[in-house]
Amino acid sequence: MNRMQQSIENAQAIATSDALAVERTLAGERDAFRVLVERHSQNVFRLAYRMTGNRQDAEEVVQEAFLRAYQKLGQFEARANFGTWVYRIAANYAIDRMRQRQKEDARREPPRAEGVEDDPMNRVADDAPTPERLTQSLELRKQMEQALAALSHAERTAFVMRHWEGCGIEEIAVVLKSNSGAAKNTVFRAVQKLRLALEPMVGTKIQARAMGTES
Amino acid sequence: MNHMTEEQLIAYREGIAEQRAAISDHLAACEECRAEMERIEAVLSALDTLPVPDPGADYGRHVWQQIGPRLPEKRGRWWQMWMAPRRLVALAAVAALIIAAFLAGRMSRRDHGVDNIASREQVRERVLIVAVGEHLGHSERMLVELSNAGPSDPAQKQVNISAEQRRAEDLLEENRMYRQTALQEGDAGLANVLDDLERVLLDVAHSPSEVTPKQLEAIRQKIEARGILFEVRVVGKELQQRQEASQPAPAQNDSAKKERNKV
């Protein structure tokens, strides 16, 4: 038996077992839902972390996704895949959480003192990395996190779901409440923005590696 | 030669391009587009190095502890409630015992041979063995999970055991039924073990749903002091062996029963 066939069979076995757990939960056996929570929590956490960019929000998304899934379990179609379904719920809630977080951050941000923003010396002090403060890879990581944070919620969702989680375009379109064409365009825009923000830095690294001068 | 657009290359890289074969052919022939693709690839590969923290192997359990108590009871349809697998197993076992007794009774009226009486006992006992074996397995898992429960964060002052409590309540209901059946069957040893288990299940079911690590430790010590996990494992193993034996000789059954009755 080849590996692909084995993995398809494993996926089918999990889907069958999930369907049984859903059925038992709907019959009033609350503990049957535990199987679903324990089986899918890690995957949902990974998606949530990549979407929200921080552990605290990711954990909140995971819990809320399963609470919502439990409440809406009656709407779950028996032939659907529970893993995909709970993923979709988590992605939707992660978008809500990102919006909420943005508002909270905007409220919390202290007003800037006049003239400070326009002082080029301040920008240099904040932006220019020095070897003493940060290693190059740490700086690249920071830049990547910033580039991801600068994407719109829809772009980040589309990119995470497609690039990292391998979700289908139809699936992404459902979460974004749009159509396949628009979902594809959102993935494209996300990659284009990430490229614009990161290529100068990644390019420098590649060049340095080629010249053997990378630290 | 018309070069590929950035959109086409990104779609190709992300596996959402419509004309995949055409783009692939073009890349094989066009150095400029290949270089562009490498630049896209470099950015995406760099992004792939961003770490995702590992939430830990028992993360699913932790999530359940957090949300389990917040889940409202789902009231299944009346027939679904009775069809719930756990209830079904207990009901089926009792029903099978009644049917076995009835059939064996009819057969023994026709023929008062010793063989039929032995066969009736065998059928009834086999039904009990299977059902109780499964019940002991469920109880063991719940007690092990409770023994391993602990605060995920050392600073956490309370541990939520409400999920284990609900399972203990369900198991308690089954346990009473099996204990009474074991007594009726004259299996005093099994009834004794089920009686010990019932006391532990009662303790768990009546504990507060949120306990301090100290209270949890006290529950753990009670479980350990009663040696119930060991008892459950021994009897569970014995029942499993008896279930596996295709045609157990009546004499062996009796001796096993007598042996347990010494407990």
Coordinates of C-alpha atoms in Angstrom, one line a residue:
Chain A
M1 CA 0.0 0.0 0.0
N2 CA 1.5 3.3 -1.0
R3 CA 1.8 6.3 1.4
M4 CA -0.8 8.4 -0.4
Q5 CA -3.4 5.6 -0.3
Q6 CA -2.7 5.1 3.4
S7 CA -3.1 8.8 4.1
I8 CA -6.4 8.8 2.2
E9 CA -7.6 5.8 4.2
N10 CA -6.5 7.5 7.4
A11 CA -8.4 10.6 6.5
Q12 CA -11.5 8.5 5.7
A13 CA -11.2 6.7 9.0
I14 CA -11.0 10.0 10.9
A15 CA -14.0 11.4 8.9
T16 CA -16.1 8.3 9.8
S17 CA -15.1 8.5 13.4
D18 CA -15.8 12.3 13.4
A19 CA -19.3 11.7 11.9
L20 CA -20.0 9.1 14.7
A21 CA -18.9 11.6 17.4
V22 CA -21.1 14.3 15.9
E23 CA -24.1 11.9 15.8
R24 CA -23.5 10.9 19.5
T25 CA -23.2 14.5 20.5
L26 CA -26.4 15.4 18.8
A27 CA -28.1 12.4 20.6
G28 CA -27.3 14.2 23.9
E29 CA -24.0 12.6 24.8
R30 CA -21.9 15.8 25.5
D31 CA -18.7 13.9 26.1
A32 CA -18.6 12.6 22.6
F33 CA -17.8 16.2 21.5
R34 CA -14.6 15.8 23.5
V35 CA -13.2 13.4 20.9
L36 CA -13.7 16.1 18.2
V37 CA -12.1 18.8 20.4
E38 CA -9.1 16.7 21.3
R39 CA -8.6 15.6 17.7
H40 CA -8.8 18.9 15.9
S41 CA -7.5 21.5 18.5
Q42 CA -3.9 21.4 17.4
N43 CA -4.8 22.1 13.7
V44 CA -7.2 24.9 14.6
F45 CA -4.6 26.4 16.9
R46 CA -2.1 26.5 14.0
L47 CA -4.5 28.2 11.7
A48 CA -5.6 30.7 14.5
Y49 CA -2.0 31.5 15.4
R50 CA -1.1 32.2 11.8
M51 CA -4.1 34.4 11.3
T52 CA -3.9 36.4 14.6
G53 CA -0.1 36.4 15.0
N54 CA -0.3 35.9 18.8
R55 CA -0.8 33.0 21.1
Q56 CA -3.4 34.6 23.4
D57 CA -5.7 35.4 20.6
A58 CA -5.1 32.1 18.9
E59 CA -6.2 30.2 22.1
E60 CA -9.3 32.4 22.4
V61 CA -10.1 31.6 18.7
V62 CA -9.7 27.8 19.3
Q63 CA -12.1 27.8 22.3
E64 CA -14.6 30.1 20.7
A65 CA -14.5 28.0 17.4
F66 CA -15.4 24.8 19.3
L67 CA -18.1 26.5 21.4
R68 CA -19.7 27.8 18.2
A69 CA -19.3 24.5 16.5
Y70 CA -21.1 22.8 19.4
Q71 CA -23.9 25.4 19.3
K72 CA -24.3 25.0 15.6
L73 CA -23.8 21.3 15.4
G74 CA -27.4 20.8 14.3
Q75 CA -26.6 22.7 11.1
F76 CA -23.6 20.5 10.3
E77 CA -24.4 18.3 7.3
A78 CA -23.7 14.7 8.0
R79 CA -21.8 14.3 4.7
A80 CA -19.5 17.2 5.4
N81 CA -16.0 17.0 6.9
F82 CA -16.0 18.2 10.6
G83 CA -12.4 19.3 10.4
T84 CA -13.0 21.6 7.4
W85 CA -16.2 22.9 9.0
V86 CA -14.6 23.8 12.4
Y87 CA -11.7 25.4 10.4
R88 CA -14.1 27.6 8.7
I89 CA -15.8 28.6 11.9
A90 CA -12.3 29.4 13.4
A91 CA -11.2 31.4 10.4
N92 CA -14.4 33.5 10.6
Y93 CA -13.9 34.1 14.3
A94 CA -10.2 34.9 13.8
I95 CA -11.3 37.7 11.3
D96 CA -13.7 39.1 14.0
R97 CA -10.9 38.9 16.6
M98 CA -8.4 40.7 14.3
R99 CA -10.9 43.5 13.7
Q100 CA -11.6 43.8 17.5
R101 CA -7.9 43.7 18.3
Q102 CA -7.3 46.5 15.7
K103 CA -9.9 48.7 17.4
E104 CA -8.5 48.0 20.9
D105 CA -5.0 48.8 19.7
A106 CA -6.1 52.0 18.1
R107 CA -7.8 53.1 21.3
R108 CA -4.8 52.2 23.5
E109 CA -2.2 53.9 21.3
P110 CA -1.0 57.0 23.1
P111 CA -1.2 60.3 21.1
R112 CA 2.1 61.1 19.4
A113 CA 3.9 64.3 20.6
E114 CA 4.0 66.9 17.9
G115 CA 7.0 66.9 15.7
V116 CA 8.2 63.5 16.9
E117 CA 6.8 61.6 13.9
D118 CA 8.5 63.9 11.4
D119 CA 11.9 63.7 13.0
P120 CA 14.1 61.6 10.6
M121 CA 16.5 60.9 13.5
N122 CA 13.8 59.2 15.5
R123 CA 12.9 56.9 12.5
V124 CA 16.6 56.0 12.1
A125 CA 16.9 55.1 15.8
D126 CA 13.8 52.9 15.6
D127 CA 14.2 51.2 12.2
A128 CA 17.9 50.7 11.7
P129 CA 18.9 47.4 13.1
T130 CA 22.4 47.1 14.6
P131 CA 24.2 43.8 15.1
E132 CA 24.3 44.5 18.8
R133 CA 20.5 44.7 19.1
L134 CA 19.3 42.1 16.7
T135 CA 20.6 39.3 14.6
Q136 CA 19.8 39.5 10.9
S137 CA 17.4 36.5 11.1
L138 CA 15.5 38.0 14.1
E139 CA 15.2 41.3 12.1
L140 CA 13.9 39.3 9.1
R141 CA 11.4 37.6 11.3
K142 CA 10.2 40.9 12.7
Q143 CA 9.9 42.3 9.2
M144 CA 7.9 39.3 8.1
E145 CA 5.5 39.6 11.0
Q146 CA 5.1 43.2 10.2
A147 CA 4.4 42.5 6.6
L148 CA 1.8 39.9 7.5
A149 CA 0.2 42.4 10.0
A150 CA 0.0 45.0 7.3
L151 CA -2.2 42.8 5.1
S152 CA -5.9 43.4 5.2
H153 CA -7.8 40.8 7.2
A154 CA -9.2 39.2 4.0
E155 CA -5.7 39.0 2.5
R156 CA -4.1 37.5 5.6
T157 CA -6.9 35.0 5.8
A158 CA -6.7 34.0 2.2
F159 CA -2.9 33.7 2.3
V160 CA -2.8 31.7 5.5
M161 CA -5.6 29.4 4.4
R162 CA -4.1 28.8 0.9
H163 CA -0.3 28.9 1.4
W164 CA 0.0 27.3 4.9
E165 CA -3.2 25.4 5.4
G166 CA -3.7 24.2 1.7
C167 CA -7.4 25.1 1.7
G168 CA -9.2 25.1 -1.5
I169 CA -10.2 28.3 -3.2
E170 CA -13.9 27.5 -2.8
E171 CA -13.4 27.1 1.0
I172 CA -11.6 30.4 1.2
A173 CA -14.4 32.1 -0.8
V174 CA -16.9 30.8 1.7
V175 CA -15.0 32.3 4.6
L176 CA -14.4 35.6 2.8
K177 CA -18.1 35.6 1.7
S178 CA -17.1 36.1 -1.9
N179 CA -16.6 34.1 -5.0
S180 CA -13.7 31.9 -6.3
G181 CA -12.4 34.6 -8.6
A182 CA -12.3 37.2 -5.9
A183 CA -10.7 34.7 -3.5
K184 CA -7.9 34.0 -6.0
N185 CA -7.3 37.7 -6.4
T186 CA -7.1 38.1 -2.7
V187 CA -4.4 35.4 -2.5
F188 CA -2.6 37.2 -5.4
R189 CA -2.8 40.6 -3.7
A190 CA -1.5 39.2 -0.4
V191 CA 1.6 37.6 -2.1
Q192 CA 2.3 40.7 -4.1
K193 CA 2.2 42.9 -0.9
L194 CA 4.4 40.5 1.0
R195 CA 6.8 40.4 -1.9
L196 CA 7.0 44.2 -2.0
A197 CA 7.7 44.4 1.7
L198 CA 10.1 41.6 2.0
E199 CA 12.0 41.1 -1.3
P200 CA 14.6 43.8 -0.5
M201 CA 15.5 42.1 2.7
V202 CA 15.3 38.5 1.4
G203 CA 17.1 39.6 -1.8
T204 CA 20.0 41.0 0.4
K205 CA 20.2 37.7 2.2
I206 CA 20.3 35.7 -1.0
Q207 CA 23.0 38.0 -2.4
A208 CA 25.0 37.8 0.8
R209 CA 24.7 34.0 0.7
A210 CA 25.8 33.9 -2.9
M211 CA 28.8 36.1 -2.0
G212 CA 29.6 34.1 1.1
T213 CA 29.3 37.2 3.4
E214 CA 26.1 36.3 5.3
S215 CA 26.6 36.4 9.0
Chain B
M1 CA 8.1 35.5 -26.4
N2 CA 5.3 36.8 -24.1
H3 CA 6.4 36.5 -20.5
M4 CA 4.1 35.3 -17.7
T5 CA 2.5 37.9 -15.5
E6 CA 3.3 38.1 -11.8
E7 CA -0.3 37.0 -11.2
Q8 CA 0.1 33.9 -13.3
L9 CA 3.4 33.0 -11.6
I10 CA 2.0 33.5 -8.1
A11 CA -1.1 31.4 -9.0
Y12 CA 1.2 28.7 -10.3
R13 CA 3.3 28.7 -7.2
E14 CA 0.2 28.6 -4.9
G15 CA -1.4 25.8 -7.0
I16 CA -4.4 27.8 -8.1
A17 CA -3.4 28.4 -11.8
E18 CA -5.8 27.3 -14.5
Q19 CA -3.3 26.7 -17.2
R20 CA -0.7 24.9 -15.2
A21 CA 0.8 22.9 -18.0
A22 CA 1.3 25.9 -20.2
I23 CA 3.0 27.9 -17.4
S24 CA 5.2 24.9 -16.6
D25 CA 6.3 24.6 -20.3
H26 CA 7.0 28.3 -20.4
L27 CA 9.1 28.3 -17.3
A28 CA 11.2 25.4 -18.7
A29 CA 12.0 27.6 -21.7
C30 CA 12.2 31.1 -20.3
E31 CA 15.1 32.1 -18.1
E32 CA 13.7 35.5 -17.3
C33 CA 10.4 34.1 -15.9
R34 CA 12.3 31.4 -14.0
A35 CA 14.4 34.1 -12.3
E36 CA 11.1 36.0 -11.4
M37 CA 9.7 32.8 -10.0
E38 CA 12.8 32.3 -7.9
R39 CA 12.3 35.7 -6.4
I40 CA 8.7 34.9 -5.5
E41 CA 9.8 31.6 -4.1
A42 CA 12.5 33.2 -2.0
V43 CA 10.0 35.4 -0.2
L44 CA 7.5 32.6 0.3
S45 CA 10.2 30.2 1.6
A46 CA 11.4 32.9 4.0
L47 CA 7.8 33.2 5.3
D48 CA 7.7 29.4 5.8
T49 CA 10.5 29.8 8.4
L50 CA 8.1 31.8 10.7
P51 CA 7.6 29.5 13.7
V52 CA 4.2 28.5 15.1
P53 CA 4.5 27.7 18.9
D54 CA 3.8 24.1 19.8
P55 CA 0.7 24.2 22.1
G56 CA 1.8 20.9 23.6
A57 CA 0.7 17.3 23.2
D58 CA -2.2 17.6 25.7
Y59 CA -3.5 20.8 24.2
G60 CA -6.8 19.2 23.1
R61 CA -7.4 18.0 26.6
H62 CA -6.7 21.5 27.9
V63 CA -9.2 23.0 25.4
W64 CA -11.8 20.5 26.5
Q65 CA -11.2 21.4 30.2
Q66 CA -11.7 25.1 29.3
I67 CA -14.9 24.7 27.2
G68 CA -16.4 21.4 28.5
P69 CA -18.2 23.1 31.5
R70 CA -19.5 25.9 29.3
L71 CA -21.3 23.6 26.9
P72 CA -25.0 23.5 27.4
E73 CA -26.7 20.1 27.7
K74 CA -28.0 19.1 24.3
R75 CA -31.4 17.5 24.6
G76 CA -31.5 14.8 22.0
R77 CA -34.8 13.5 20.7
W78 CA -36.4 11.0 23.1
W79 CA -35.5 8.0 20.9
Q80 CA -32.0 9.4 20.4
M81 CA -31.6 9.6 24.2
W82 CA -32.4 5.9 24.5
M83 CA -30.2 5.2 21.5
A84 CA -27.1 6.9 23.0
P85 CA -24.4 4.2 22.7
R86 CA -23.5 4.1 26.4
R87 CA -27.1 3.6 27.5
L88 CA -27.7 1.2 24.7
V89 CA -24.9 -1.1 25.9
A90 CA -26.2 -1.3 29.4
L91 CA -29.8 -1.8 28.3
A92 CA -28.8 -4.4 25.7
A93 CA -26.8 -6.3 28.3
V94 CA -29.7 -6.5 30.7
A95 CA -32.2 -7.3 27.9
A96 CA -29.9 -10.1 26.6
L97 CA -29.7 -11.5 30.1
I98 CA -33.5 -11.6 30.3
I99 CA -33.8 -13.2 26.9
A100 CA -31.1 -15.7 27.6
A101 CA -32.9 -16.6 30.9
F102 CA -36.2 -17.0 29.1
L103 CA -34.9 -19.1 26.3
A104 CA -32.8 -21.3 28.5
G105 CA -35.9 -21.7 30.8
R106 CA -38.1 -22.9 27.9
M107 CA -35.4 -25.3 26.7
S108 CA -34.9 -26.7 30.2
R109 CA -38.7 -27.3 30.5
R110 CA -38.6 -29.4 27.4
D111 CA -35.5 -31.2 28.5
H112 CA -34.3 -31.2 32.1
G113 CA -30.8 -32.2 31.2
V114 CA -27.8 -30.9 33.1
D115 CA -26.3 -29.6 29.9
N116 CA -29.0 -27.1 29.3
I117 CA -28.7 -25.6 32.7
A118 CA -25.0 -25.3 32.2
S119 CA -25.6 -23.7 28.8
R120 CA -28.1 -21.2 30.3
E121 CA -25.5 -20.2 32.9
Q122 CA -22.8 -19.9 30.2
V123 CA -24.9 -17.6 28.0
R124 CA -25.9 -15.3 30.9
E125 CA -22.4 -15.1 32.1
R126 CA -21.0 -14.4 28.7
V127 CA -23.4 -11.5 28.2
L128 CA -22.4 -10.1 31.6
I129 CA -18.7 -10.5 30.9
V130 CA -18.8 -8.5 27.7
A131 CA -20.9 -5.6 29.1
V132 CA -19.1 -5.4 32.4
G133 CA -15.7 -5.6 30.7
E134 CA -16.5 -2.6 28.6
H135 CA -17.9 -0.7 31.6
L136 CA -14.7 -1.4 33.5
G137 CA -12.6 -0.2 30.6
H138 CA -14.6 3.1 30.5
S139 CA -14.2 3.5 34.3
E140 CA -10.5 2.8 34.1
R141 CA -10.0 5.4 31.4
M142 CA -11.9 8.1 33.4
L143 CA -10.0 7.3 36.6
V144 CA -6.6 7.4 34.8
E145 CA -7.5 10.8 33.2
L146 CA -8.6 12.1 36.5
S147 CA -5.3 10.9 38.1
N148 CA -3.3 12.7 35.4
A149 CA -5.4 15.9 35.5
G150 CA -3.5 18.9 36.7
P151 CA -3.3 22.7 36.1
S152 CA -1.8 23.4 32.7
D153 CA -0.2 26.5 34.2
P154 CA 1.5 26.1 37.6
A155 CA 0.1 29.4 38.7
Q156 CA -3.5 28.1 38.1
K157 CA -5.3 27.9 41.4
Q158 CA -8.3 25.7 40.3
V159 CA -8.5 22.6 38.2
N160 CA -11.7 22.0 36.3
I161 CA -12.8 18.3 36.6
S162 CA -16.4 18.8 35.5
A163 CA -16.0 16.6 32.4
E164 CA -14.7 13.7 34.5
Q165 CA -17.5 14.3 37.0
R166 CA -20.2 14.0 34.3
R167 CA -18.6 10.8 33.1
A168 CA -18.5 9.5 36.7
E169 CA -22.3 10.2 37.0
D170 CA -23.0 8.3 33.8
L171 CA -20.8 5.4 34.9
L172 CA -22.4 5.3 38.3
E173 CA -25.8 4.6 36.7
E174 CA -24.4 1.7 34.7
N175 CA -22.4 0.5 37.6
R176 CA -25.5 0.1 39.9
M177 CA -27.2 -1.9 37.2
Y178 CA -24.2 -4.3 36.7
R179 CA -23.6 -4.7 40.4
Q180 CA -27.2 -5.8 41.0
T181 CA -27.0 -8.2 38.1
A182 CA -23.8 -9.6 39.3
L183 CA -25.4 -10.2 42.8
Q184 CA -28.4 -11.9 41.2
E185 CA -26.0 -14.1 39.1
G186 CA -24.3 -15.1 42.3
D187 CA -21.0 -13.5 41.3
A188 CA -20.2 -12.0 44.7
G189 CA -16.5 -11.2 43.8
L190 CA -17.5 -9.1 40.8
A191 CA -20.3 -7.5 42.8
N192 CA -17.6 -6.6 45.5
V193 CA -15.3 -4.9 42.9
L194 CA -18.3 -3.0 41.4
D195 CA -19.3 -1.9 44.9
D196 CA -15.7 -0.5 45.5
L197 CA -15.8 1.2 42.1
E198 CA -19.2 2.7 43.0
R199 CA -17.8 4.4 46.1
V200 CA -15.0 6.0 44.1
L201 CA -17.4 7.0 41.3
L202 CA -19.7 8.6 44.0
D203 CA -16.7 10.5 45.4
V204 CA -15.8 11.9 42.0
A205 CA -19.4 12.7 41.0
H206 CA -20.0 14.6 44.3
S207 CA -16.7 16.6 44.3
P208 CA -16.9 20.3 43.4
S209 CA -16.5 20.8 39.6
E210 CA -13.5 23.1 40.3
V211 CA -10.9 21.8 42.8
T212 CA -7.6 23.2 44.0
P213 CA -4.5 21.1 43.2
K214 CA -4.5 20.1 46.9
Q215 CA -8.1 18.8 46.7
L216 CA -7.3 17.0 43.5
E217 CA -4.3 15.3 45.2
A218 CA -6.7 14.2 48.0
I219 CA -9.0 12.6 45.4
R220 CA -6.0 10.9 43.8
Q221 CA -4.8 9.5 47.1
K222 CA -8.3 8.2 47.8
I223 CA -8.3 6.3 44.5
E224 CA -4.8 5.0 45.2
A225 CA -5.6 4.0 48.8
R226 CA -8.6 1.9 47.7
G227 CA -6.5 0.3 45.0
I228 CA -9.5 0.5 42.8
L229 CA -7.5 1.0 39.5
F230 CA -5.6 -2.2 40.3
E231 CA -8.8 -4.1 41.1
V232 CA -10.5 -2.9 37.9
R233 CA -7.5 -3.8 35.8
V234 CA -7.3 -7.3 37.3
V235 CA -11.0 -8.1 36.9
G236 CA -11.1 -6.4 33.5
K237 CA -8.2 -8.6 32.3
E238 CA -9.8 -11.7 33.7
L239 CA -13.1 -10.9 32.0
Q240 CA -11.3 -10.3 28.8
Q241 CA -9.6 -13.7 29.0
R242 CA -12.9 -15.4 29.7
Q243 CA -14.5 -13.6 26.7
E244 CA -11.6 -14.7 24.5
A245 CA -12.0 -18.3 25.4
S246 CA -14.4 -19.6 22.8
Q247 CA -16.0 -22.4 24.8
P248 CA -15.0 -22.1 28.4
A249 CA -15.5 -25.2 30.4
P250 CA -18.1 -24.7 33.1
A251 CA -15.7 -26.1 35.7
Q252 CA -13.2 -23.3 34.9
N253 CA -15.9 -20.7 35.1
D254 CA -16.9 -21.8 38.5
S255 CA -13.4 -21.9 39.7
A256 CA -12.7 -18.4 38.4
K257 CA -15.9 -17.2 40.1
K258 CA -15.1 -18.9 43.3
E259 CA -11.6 -17.4 43.2
R260 CA -13.0 -13.9 42.8
N261 CA -15.6 -14.5 45.5
K262 CA -12.7 -14.7 48.0
V263 CA -11.9 -11.0 47.4

